[in-house]
mmCIF file of C-alpha atoms in Angstrom:
data_model
loop_
_atom_site.group_PDB
_atom_site.id
_atom_site.type_symbol
_atom_site.label_atom_id
_atom_site.label_comp_id
_atom_site.label_asym_id
_atom_site.label_seq_id
_atom_site.Cartn_x
_atom_site.Cartn_y
_atom_site.Cartn_z
ATOM 1 C CA GLY A 1 132.230 91.619 85.314
ATOM 2 C CA GLN A 2 130.717 95.046 85.007
ATOM 3 C CA SER A 3 127.011 95.849 85.022
ATOM 4 C CA LEU A 4 124.925 99.000 84.967
ATOM 5 C CA GLU A 5 121.183 99.340 85.291
ATOM 6 C CA GLN A 6 119.025 102.257 84.271
ATOM 7 C CA PRO A 7 115.357 102.436 83.235
ATOM 8 C CA SER A 8 114.753 101.848 79.543
ATOM 9 C CA GLU A 9 112.112 104.570 79.124
ATOM 10 C CA VAL A 10 110.829 107.620 80.970
ATOM 11 C CA THR A 11 108.021 109.961 79.922
ATOM 12 C CA ALA A 12 107.393 113.424 81.371
ATOM 13 C CA VAL A 13 105.683 116.683 80.427
ATOM 14 C CA GLU A 14 107.237 120.016 79.572
ATOM 15 C CA GLY A 15 108.242 122.001 82.619
ATOM 16 C CA ALA A 16 108.378 118.955 84.870
ATOM 17 C CA ILE A 17 111.328 117.432 86.718
ATOM 18 C CA VAL A 18 112.581 113.948 85.927
ATOM 19 C CA GLN A 19 115.167 111.753 87.620
ATOM 20 C CA ILE A 20 117.005 108.947 85.828
ATOM 21 C CA ASN A 21 118.616 106.449 88.175
ATOM 22 C CA CYS A 22 121.680 104.341 87.554
ATOM 23 C CA THR A 23 123.031 101.508 89.674
ATOM 24 C CA TYR A 24 126.280 99.795 88.924
ATOM 25 C CA GLN A 25 128.486 96.882 89.881
ATOM 26 C CA THR A 26 132.056 97.301 88.737
ATOM 27 C CA SER A 27 135.638 96.814 89.780
ATOM 28 C CA GLY A 28 138.145 99.621 89.376
ATOM 29 C CA PHE A 29 135.420 102.280 89.692
ATOM 30 C CA TYR A 30 136.698 105.806 89.194
ATOM 31 C CA GLY A 31 133.588 107.877 88.529
ATOM 32 C CA LEU A 32 130.161 108.139 86.902
ATOM 33 C CA SER A 33 129.401 110.113 83.763
ATOM 34 C CA TRP A 34 126.184 111.021 81.965
ATOM 35 C CA TYR A 35 125.751 111.498 78.230
ATOM 36 C CA GLN A 36 122.858 112.667 76.085
ATOM 37 C CA GLN A 37 122.284 111.369 72.587
ATOM 38 C CA HIS A 38 119.642 112.608 70.168
ATOM 39 C CA ASP A 39 118.442 110.344 67.351
ATOM 40 C CA GLY A 40 121.021 110.359 64.582
ATOM 41 C CA GLY A 41 123.512 112.313 66.682
ATOM 42 C CA ALA A 42 126.617 111.595 68.705
ATOM 43 C CA PRO A 43 126.748 111.319 72.501
ATOM 44 C CA THR A 44 127.233 114.654 74.243
ATOM 45 C CA PHE A 45 128.853 114.912 77.662
ATOM 46 C CA LEU A 46 126.558 116.188 80.436
ATOM 47 C CA SER A 47 128.323 115.585 83.745
ATOM 48 C CA TYR A 48 130.893 113.580 85.654
ATOM 49 C CA ASN A 49 130.967 112.702 89.358
ATOM 50 C CA ALA A 50 134.122 111.299 90.890
ATOM 51 C CA LEU A 51 133.153 112.135 94.477
ATOM 52 C CA ASP A 52 129.946 111.629 96.432
ATOM 53 C CA GLY A 53 127.431 114.417 96.206
ATOM 54 C CA LEU A 54 125.539 116.621 93.830
ATOM 55 C CA GLU A 55 126.958 118.437 90.805
ATOM 56 C CA GLU A 56 124.787 121.130 89.225
ATOM 57 C CA THR A 57 125.092 122.468 85.696
ATOM 58 C CA GLY A 58 122.192 124.688 84.711
ATOM 59 C CA ARG A 59 118.985 122.655 84.432
ATOM 60 C CA PHE A 60 120.877 119.381 84.878
ATOM 61 C CA SER A 61 122.221 117.935 88.128
ATOM 62 C CA SER A 62 123.974 114.664 88.791
ATOM 63 C CA PHE A 63 124.405 112.787 92.039
ATOM 64 C CA LEU A 64 126.709 109.990 93.121
ATOM 65 C CA SER A 65 126.804 107.738 96.173
ATOM 66 C CA ARG A 66 129.860 105.497 95.939
ATOM 67 C CA SER A 67 128.867 103.509 99.030
ATOM 68 C CA ASP A 68 125.512 102.648 97.427
ATOM 69 C CA SER A 69 126.932 102.189 93.886
ATOM 70 C CA TYR A 70 124.192 104.534 92.765
ATOM 71 C CA GLY A 71 123.798 107.755 90.900
ATOM 72 C CA TYR A 72 121.121 109.785 89.176
ATOM 73 C CA LEU A 73 120.661 112.513 86.622
ATOM 74 C CA LEU A 74 118.064 115.170 87.456
ATOM 75 C CA LEU A 75 116.593 117.239 84.665
ATOM 76 C CA GLN A 76 114.560 120.293 85.649
ATOM 77 C CA GLU A 77 112.220 122.558 83.667
ATOM 78 C CA LEU A 78 111.969 119.954 80.948
ATOM 79 C CA GLN A 79 111.860 121.161 77.373
ATOM 80 C CA MET A 80 110.832 119.315 74.218
ATOM 81 C CA LYS A 81 114.451 119.381 73.060
ATOM 82 C CA ASP A 82 115.399 117.234 76.077
ATOM 83 C CA SER A 83 113.739 114.252 74.378
ATOM 84 C CA ALA A 84 116.732 111.988 73.780
ATOM 85 C CA SER A 85 118.545 108.920 75.100
ATOM 86 C CA TYR A 86 120.498 109.358 78.307
ATOM 87 C CA PHE A 87 123.364 107.040 79.155
ATOM 88 C CA CYS A 88 125.083 106.597 82.460
ATOM 89 C CA ALA A 89 128.663 105.392 82.078
ATOM 90 C CA VAL A 90 131.149 104.238 84.671
ATOM 91 C CA LEU A 91 134.770 105.197 84.303
ATOM 92 C CA ILE A 92 136.914 102.300 85.360
ATOM 93 C CA TYR A 93 140.656 102.342 85.644
ATOM 94 C CA ASN A 94 142.672 99.154 85.659
ATOM 95 C CA GLN A 95 145.808 99.235 83.511
ATOM 96 C CA GLY A 96 144.032 101.844 81.430
ATOM 97 C CA GLY A 97 140.934 103.956 81.735
ATOM 98 C CA LYS A 98 137.675 103.293 79.931
ATOM 99 C CA LEU A 99 133.986 104.149 79.981
ATOM 100 C CA ILE A 100 131.417 101.380 80.200
ATOM 101 C CA PHE A 101 127.975 102.587 79.125
ATOM 102 C CA GLY A 102 124.599 101.548 80.474
ATOM 103 C CA GLN A 103 121.867 100.505 78.039
ATOM 104 C CA GLY A 104 120.393 103.995 77.985
ATOM 105 C CA THR A 105 117.122 105.615 79.034
ATOM 106 C CA GLU A 106 114.886 107.015 76.333
ATOM 107 C CA LEU A 107 113.271 110.202 77.628
ATOM 108 C CA SER A 108 110.120 111.451 75.927
ATOM 109 C CA VAL A 109 108.970 114.940 76.818
ATOM 110 C CA LYS A 110 105.313 115.610 75.994
ATOM 111 C CA PRO A 111 103.668 119.032 75.619
ATOM 112 C CA ASP B 1 137.251 124.570 70.391
ATOM 113 C CA THR B 2 135.635 121.352 71.643
ATOM 114 C CA GLU B 3 135.254 119.730 68.254
ATOM 115 C CA VAL B 4 136.187 116.242 67.186
ATOM 116 C CA THR B 5 135.913 115.723 63.450
ATOM 117 C CA GLN B 6 135.464 112.439 61.621
ATOM 118 C CA THR B 7 135.626 111.519 57.961
ATOM 119 C CA PRO B 8 133.879 110.193 56.028
ATOM 120 C CA LYS B 9 130.340 110.701 57.351
ATOM 121 C CA HIS B 10 129.053 107.710 55.451
ATOM 122 C CA LEU B 11 130.881 104.718 54.003
ATOM 123 C CA VAL B 12 129.640 101.744 52.024
ATOM 124 C CA MET B 13 132.158 98.989 51.440
ATOM 125 C CA GLY B 14 132.250 95.438 50.187
ATOM 126 C CA MET B 15 133.630 92.594 52.233
ATOM 127 C CA THR B 16 136.852 92.521 50.226
ATOM 128 C CA ASN B 17 137.541 96.265 50.380
ATOM 129 C CA LYS B 18 140.104 98.114 52.471
ATOM 130 C CA LYS B 19 139.116 101.492 53.826
ATOM 131 C CA SER B 20 140.100 103.854 56.619
ATOM 132 C CA LEU B 21 138.175 106.044 59.023
ATOM 133 C CA LYS B 22 139.810 109.246 60.221
ATOM 134 C CA CYS B 23 139.408 111.287 63.392
ATOM 135 C CA GLU B 24 141.001 114.570 64.427
ATOM 136 C CA GLN B 25 140.948 116.743 67.531
ATOM 137 C CA HIS B 26 142.786 119.967 68.354
ATOM 138 C CA MET B 27 141.946 120.259 72.039
ATOM 139 C CA GLY B 28 145.320 118.970 73.201
ATOM 140 C CA HIS B 29 143.672 115.845 74.537
ATOM 141 C CA ARG B 30 146.030 112.957 75.233
ATOM 142 C CA ALA B 31 143.520 110.099 75.175
ATOM 143 C CA MET B 32 141.548 109.050 72.100
ATOM 144 C CA TYR B 33 138.985 106.313 71.640
ATOM 145 C CA TRP B 34 137.159 104.286 69.022
ATOM 146 C CA TYR B 35 133.626 103.099 69.765
ATOM 147 C CA LYS B 36 131.139 101.052 67.788
ATOM 148 C CA GLN B 37 127.424 101.742 68.184
ATOM 149 C CA LYS B 38 124.523 99.727 66.828
ATOM 150 C CA ALA B 39 121.029 101.177 66.574
ATOM 151 C CA LYS B 40 119.267 101.599 69.934
ATOM 152 C CA LYS B 41 122.357 100.313 71.778
ATOM 153 C CA PRO B 42 125.036 102.059 73.845
ATOM 154 C CA PRO B 43 128.481 102.830 72.445
ATOM 155 C CA GLU B 44 130.870 99.893 72.847
ATOM 156 C CA LEU B 45 134.514 100.649 73.409
ATOM 157 C CA MET B 46 136.916 99.194 70.863
ATOM 158 C CA PHE B 47 140.303 100.854 71.449
ATOM 159 C CA VAL B 48 141.938 103.403 73.730
ATOM 160 C CA TYR B 49 145.074 105.373 72.877
ATOM 161 C CA SER B 50 146.845 107.225 75.647
ATOM 162 C CA TYR B 51 149.763 109.486 74.756
ATOM 163 C CA GLU B 52 149.739 107.976 71.259
ATOM 164 C CA LYS B 53 150.165 104.432 72.554
ATOM 165 C CA LEU B 54 147.516 101.739 72.414
ATOM 166 C CA SER B 55 146.495 101.116 76.012
ATOM 167 C CA ILE B 56 143.288 99.105 75.614
ATOM 168 C CA ASN B 57 142.091 96.735 72.887
ATOM 169 C CA GLU B 58 138.707 95.292 73.814
ATOM 170 C CA SER B 59 139.379 91.992 72.036
ATOM 171 C CA VAL B 60 138.465 93.531 68.713
ATOM 172 C CA PRO B 61 138.863 91.299 65.617
ATOM 173 C CA SER B 62 142.042 91.927 63.633
ATOM 174 C CA ARG B 63 140.049 93.108 60.627
ATOM 175 C CA PHE B 64 139.924 96.405 62.577
ATOM 176 C CA SER B 65 143.360 97.999 62.904
ATOM 177 C CA PRO B 66 143.814 101.279 64.793
ATOM 178 C CA GLU B 67 146.599 103.749 64.274
ATOM 179 C CA CYS B 68 147.570 106.969 66.049
ATOM 180 C CA PRO B 69 149.988 108.903 63.807
ATOM 181 C CA ASN B 70 150.233 111.812 66.256
ATOM 182 C CA SER B 71 148.482 113.294 69.268
ATOM 183 C CA SER B 72 145.736 114.892 67.160
ATOM 184 C CA LEU B 73 144.930 112.082 64.744
ATOM 185 C CA LEU B 74 143.382 108.652 65.053
ATOM 186 C CA ASN B 75 142.700 106.249 62.220
ATOM 187 C CA LEU B 76 140.792 102.995 62.014
ATOM 188 C CA HIS B 77 141.805 100.747 59.133
ATOM 189 C CA LEU B 78 139.173 98.315 57.920
ATOM 190 C CA HIS B 79 139.773 95.145 55.941
ATOM 191 C CA ALA B 80 137.660 92.121 55.081
ATOM 192 C CA LEU B 81 134.709 93.286 57.157
ATOM 193 C CA GLN B 82 131.504 91.354 57.645
ATOM 194 C CA PRO B 83 127.938 92.644 57.215
ATOM 195 C CA GLU B 84 127.491 92.514 61.008
ATOM 196 C CA ASP B 85 130.211 95.161 61.290
ATOM 197 C CA SER B 86 127.767 97.688 59.862
ATOM 198 C CA ALA B 87 127.320 100.319 62.577
ATOM 199 C CA LEU B 88 128.078 103.887 63.602
ATOM 200 C CA TYR B 89 131.765 104.258 64.434
ATOM 201 C CA LEU B 90 132.459 107.013 66.914
ATOM 202 C CA CYS B 91 135.739 108.632 67.811
ATOM 203 C CA ALA B 92 136.147 110.438 71.116
ATOM 204 C CA SER B 93 138.860 112.234 73.036
ATOM 205 C CA SER B 94 139.514 113.296 76.606
ATOM 206 C CA GLN B 95 142.240 115.139 78.478
ATOM 207 C CA GLY B 96 143.521 111.914 79.954
ATOM 208 C CA GLU B 97 142.413 108.355 80.597
ATOM 209 C CA LYS B 98 141.175 109.239 84.065
ATOM 210 C CA GLY B 99 138.639 111.777 82.872
ATOM 211 C CA GLY B 100 134.983 110.892 82.522
ATOM 212 C CA GLU B 101 134.480 113.850 80.198
ATOM 213 C CA GLN B 102 134.826 112.608 76.641
ATOM 214 C CA TYR B 103 134.073 114.575 73.495
ATOM 215 C CA PHE B 104 132.610 112.586 70.641
ATOM 216 C CA GLY B 105 132.855 113.182 66.932
ATOM 217 C CA PRO B 106 129.730 112.921 64.734
ATOM 218 C CA GLY B 107 130.624 109.379 63.709
ATOM 219 C CA THR B 108 130.986 107.450 60.468
ATOM 220 C CA ARG B 109 127.946 105.455 59.396
ATOM 221 C CA LEU B 110 129.436 102.266 57.936
ATOM 222 C CA THR B 111 127.524 99.799 55.781
ATOM 223 C CA VAL B 112 129.209 96.555 54.747
ATOM 224 C CA THR B 113 127.623 94.849 51.747
#
């Protein structure tokens, strides 16, 4: 089967840095994605790592270690608007490609 | 244009009704998806279409029937639903099945009475 683990909640203050970890056990692993979802909204794509290493996009960075089945999302210079749910999702490919989402991490940014 | 549109935004239907959800994208994406999402839960994949052909059905009950009329459109036909089917139904698209970058529509909030 497939399983992903990420913390259920994280709290941080404005301007801080927060890291959301994701570990996975899957077969047919192709890559790791991160999505943000605000209350009442749809998931929004943040990043995708197919290879080991760090990908940086503005204030957000994502890391993948395929040998450790581990990745993280790093959010810098936190802003109130970053309060949302963050999902890691593994892309698996086996007679078709699909995303399997983790349970999500609810990030609360305090002033 | 990175927009996926979905209609309707809200839908209330009885258990004997037949209704359809619609999704459209004009990004030239060749893979399209239907997800179901319950409150405080992650999206759950239902169906994947790749190049207008159904490539994955996640053992979804037959009361949900997907259709891909062309590369830009995706429908989900609903019939004889149960109250537990009430959820947010999300459509998404990506360039291909091997891309982890999916663009989601705003969803249809479905209530089955």
